[in-house]
Coordinates of C-alpha atoms in Angstrom, one line a residue:
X1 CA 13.4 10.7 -3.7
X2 CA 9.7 9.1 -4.8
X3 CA 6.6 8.4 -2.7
X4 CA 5.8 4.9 -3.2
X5 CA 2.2 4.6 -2.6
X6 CA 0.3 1.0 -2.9
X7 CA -3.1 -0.5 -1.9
X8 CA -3.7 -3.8 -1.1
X9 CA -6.0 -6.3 0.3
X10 CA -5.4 -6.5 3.9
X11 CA -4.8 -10.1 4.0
X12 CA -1.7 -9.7 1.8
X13 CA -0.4 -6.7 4.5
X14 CA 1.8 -9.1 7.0
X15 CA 3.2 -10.6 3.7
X16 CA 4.2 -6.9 2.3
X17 CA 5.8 -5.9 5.2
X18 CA 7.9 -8.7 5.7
X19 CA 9.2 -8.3 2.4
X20 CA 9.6 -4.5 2.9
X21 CA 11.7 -5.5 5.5
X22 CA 13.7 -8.0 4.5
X23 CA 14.6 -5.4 1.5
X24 CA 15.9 -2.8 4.2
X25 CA 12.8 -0.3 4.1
X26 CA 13.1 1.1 7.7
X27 CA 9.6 3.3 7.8
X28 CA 6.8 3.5 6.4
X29 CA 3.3 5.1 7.2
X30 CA -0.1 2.3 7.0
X31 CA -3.7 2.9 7.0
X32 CA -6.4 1.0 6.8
X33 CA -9.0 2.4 4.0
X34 CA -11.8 1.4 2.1
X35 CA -12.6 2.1 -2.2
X36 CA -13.9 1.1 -4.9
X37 CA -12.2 0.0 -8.2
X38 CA -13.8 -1.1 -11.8
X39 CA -16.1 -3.2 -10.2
X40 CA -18.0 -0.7 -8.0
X41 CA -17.8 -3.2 -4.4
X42 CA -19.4 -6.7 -4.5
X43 CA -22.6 -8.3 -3.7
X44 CA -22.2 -10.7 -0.4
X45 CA -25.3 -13.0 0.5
X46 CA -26.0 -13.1 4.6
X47 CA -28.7 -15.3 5.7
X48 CA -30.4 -15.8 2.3
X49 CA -30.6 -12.0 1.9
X50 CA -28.1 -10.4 -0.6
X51 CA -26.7 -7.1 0.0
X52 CA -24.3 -4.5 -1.7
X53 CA -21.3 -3.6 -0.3
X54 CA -19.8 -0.4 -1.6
X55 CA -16.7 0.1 -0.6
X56 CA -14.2 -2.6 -0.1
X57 CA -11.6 -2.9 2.9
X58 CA -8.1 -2.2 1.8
X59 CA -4.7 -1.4 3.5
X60 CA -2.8 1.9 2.0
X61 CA 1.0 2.1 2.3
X62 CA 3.2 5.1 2.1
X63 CA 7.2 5.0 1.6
X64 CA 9.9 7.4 0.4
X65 CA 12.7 5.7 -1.0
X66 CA 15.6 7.1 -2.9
X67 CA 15.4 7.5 -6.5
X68 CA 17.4 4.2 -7.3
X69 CA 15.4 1.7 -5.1
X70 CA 12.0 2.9 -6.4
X71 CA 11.7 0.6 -9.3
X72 CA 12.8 -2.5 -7.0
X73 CA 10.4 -1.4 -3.9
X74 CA 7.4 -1.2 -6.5
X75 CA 8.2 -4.5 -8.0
X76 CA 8.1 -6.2 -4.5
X77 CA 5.5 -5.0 -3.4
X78 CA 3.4 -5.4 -6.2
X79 CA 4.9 -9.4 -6.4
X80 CA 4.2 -10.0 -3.0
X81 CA 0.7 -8.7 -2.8
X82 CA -0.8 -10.4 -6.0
X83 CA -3.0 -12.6 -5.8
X84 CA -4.3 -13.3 -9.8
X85 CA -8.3 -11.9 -8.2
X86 CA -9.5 -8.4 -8.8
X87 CA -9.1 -6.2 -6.6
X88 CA -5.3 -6.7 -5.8
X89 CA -4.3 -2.9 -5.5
X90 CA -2.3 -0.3 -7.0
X91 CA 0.9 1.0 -6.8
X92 CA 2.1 4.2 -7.9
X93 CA 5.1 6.3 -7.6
X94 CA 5.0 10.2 -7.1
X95 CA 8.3 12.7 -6.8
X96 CA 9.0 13.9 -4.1
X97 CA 10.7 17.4 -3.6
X98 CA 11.9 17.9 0.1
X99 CA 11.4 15.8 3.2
X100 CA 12.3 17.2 6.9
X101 CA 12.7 14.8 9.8
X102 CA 10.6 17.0 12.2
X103 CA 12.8 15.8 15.4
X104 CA 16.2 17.1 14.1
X105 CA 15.8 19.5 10.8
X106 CA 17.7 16.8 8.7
X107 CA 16.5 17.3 5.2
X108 CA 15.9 15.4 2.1
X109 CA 18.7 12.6 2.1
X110 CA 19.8 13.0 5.6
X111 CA 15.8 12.7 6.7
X112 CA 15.4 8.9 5.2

């Protein structure tokens, strides 16, 4: 099994999920975060006075797939949430040794 993790901009979230979806993912865990990447926030202007803002709004998904839809779940992802601008995300993919569904016991397989 792998932990899928990605962040994205939140305007791209809606089109993620329906993709995730449509691909058969049937949870996943979603928080709204904020960071920084290479280029350290952004400058807005409000009222003719410009300001720094530090960290960025960004959405972070978590899903644990099986080992042989990994590689497809990261590609869509990934395909749907690019937008050609920086600051599209990340995605990255961890092992993942034991998972429990806490309502039953089922482990690992039986727990997806």
């Amino acid at each position: 099994m792998k932990l899928v993790t990605a962040v994205i901009k939140p305007h791209k979230w809606e089109d993620v999920r329906e993709a995730l979806e449509s691909f058969g993912v049937t949870g996943m865990t979603v928080s709204e975060v904020s960071g920084y990447g290479r280029q350290k926030g952004h400058t807005e202007v409000y009222r003719g006075a410009e300001y720094d803002i530090a960290l960025v709004p960004k959405i972070r998904i978590e899903i644990v797939v099986d080992d042989a839809d990994a590689e497809e779940v990261v590609s869509l992802v990934a395909r749907t949430a690019q937008t050609g601008r920086i600051g599209d995300g990340k995605v990255w993919v961890a092992p993942v040794e034991t998972v429990v569904r806490v309502r039953t016991g089922d482990r690992d397989a039986a727990a997806l």
